[in-house]
Amino acid sequence: QAEAYTRQLKRIVFQPGYTQPVREQAFARLQSRDLKDLKATLALNLPKMEALAWREWLCARIAKEGWRALTPALVRAWSVPMRPG
């Protein structure tokens, strides 16, 4: 059951269809439950995200937390062209 909960939190953070406040809460819960998995999921999914405001929030949060190991994911995310809104 705990694994299913964690999977759902990751879906909320990375799949379209959720509001930013809901995503922020899911991010916070993932951060407190399994930081290593959150960082791995960010590294994989950040460059694929199409929600610009959410991508910006995540990038700012990564910087604020000082997660330097995610620098390559940040660079990849900003090198991927975004579709006009």
Phi, psi and omega in degrees: 000321179296323178294320179296321178297315180296318178299318179295319177301317179296321177300316181299319182292323192247344181263150179294161173106004179242148179283159182299316179301322178294318178298318181297320177295318178296319177301312181299319179292319176297319181300321181279334182277315187203082184299319181300315179293321177301313180297319178296320180292321176298315181300323182282318191261337184305315181294342182268349186289136182254349179278101188301312182298321180290320177298317178298317180299315180298316180298317179295321180293318177301316179295315181300320181284345180074031182278075185298332179296342179268006179306315178300323178293322177297315180297315178299319182298318183278350177270350179273121180298141177263144175285140178301141186303000000 
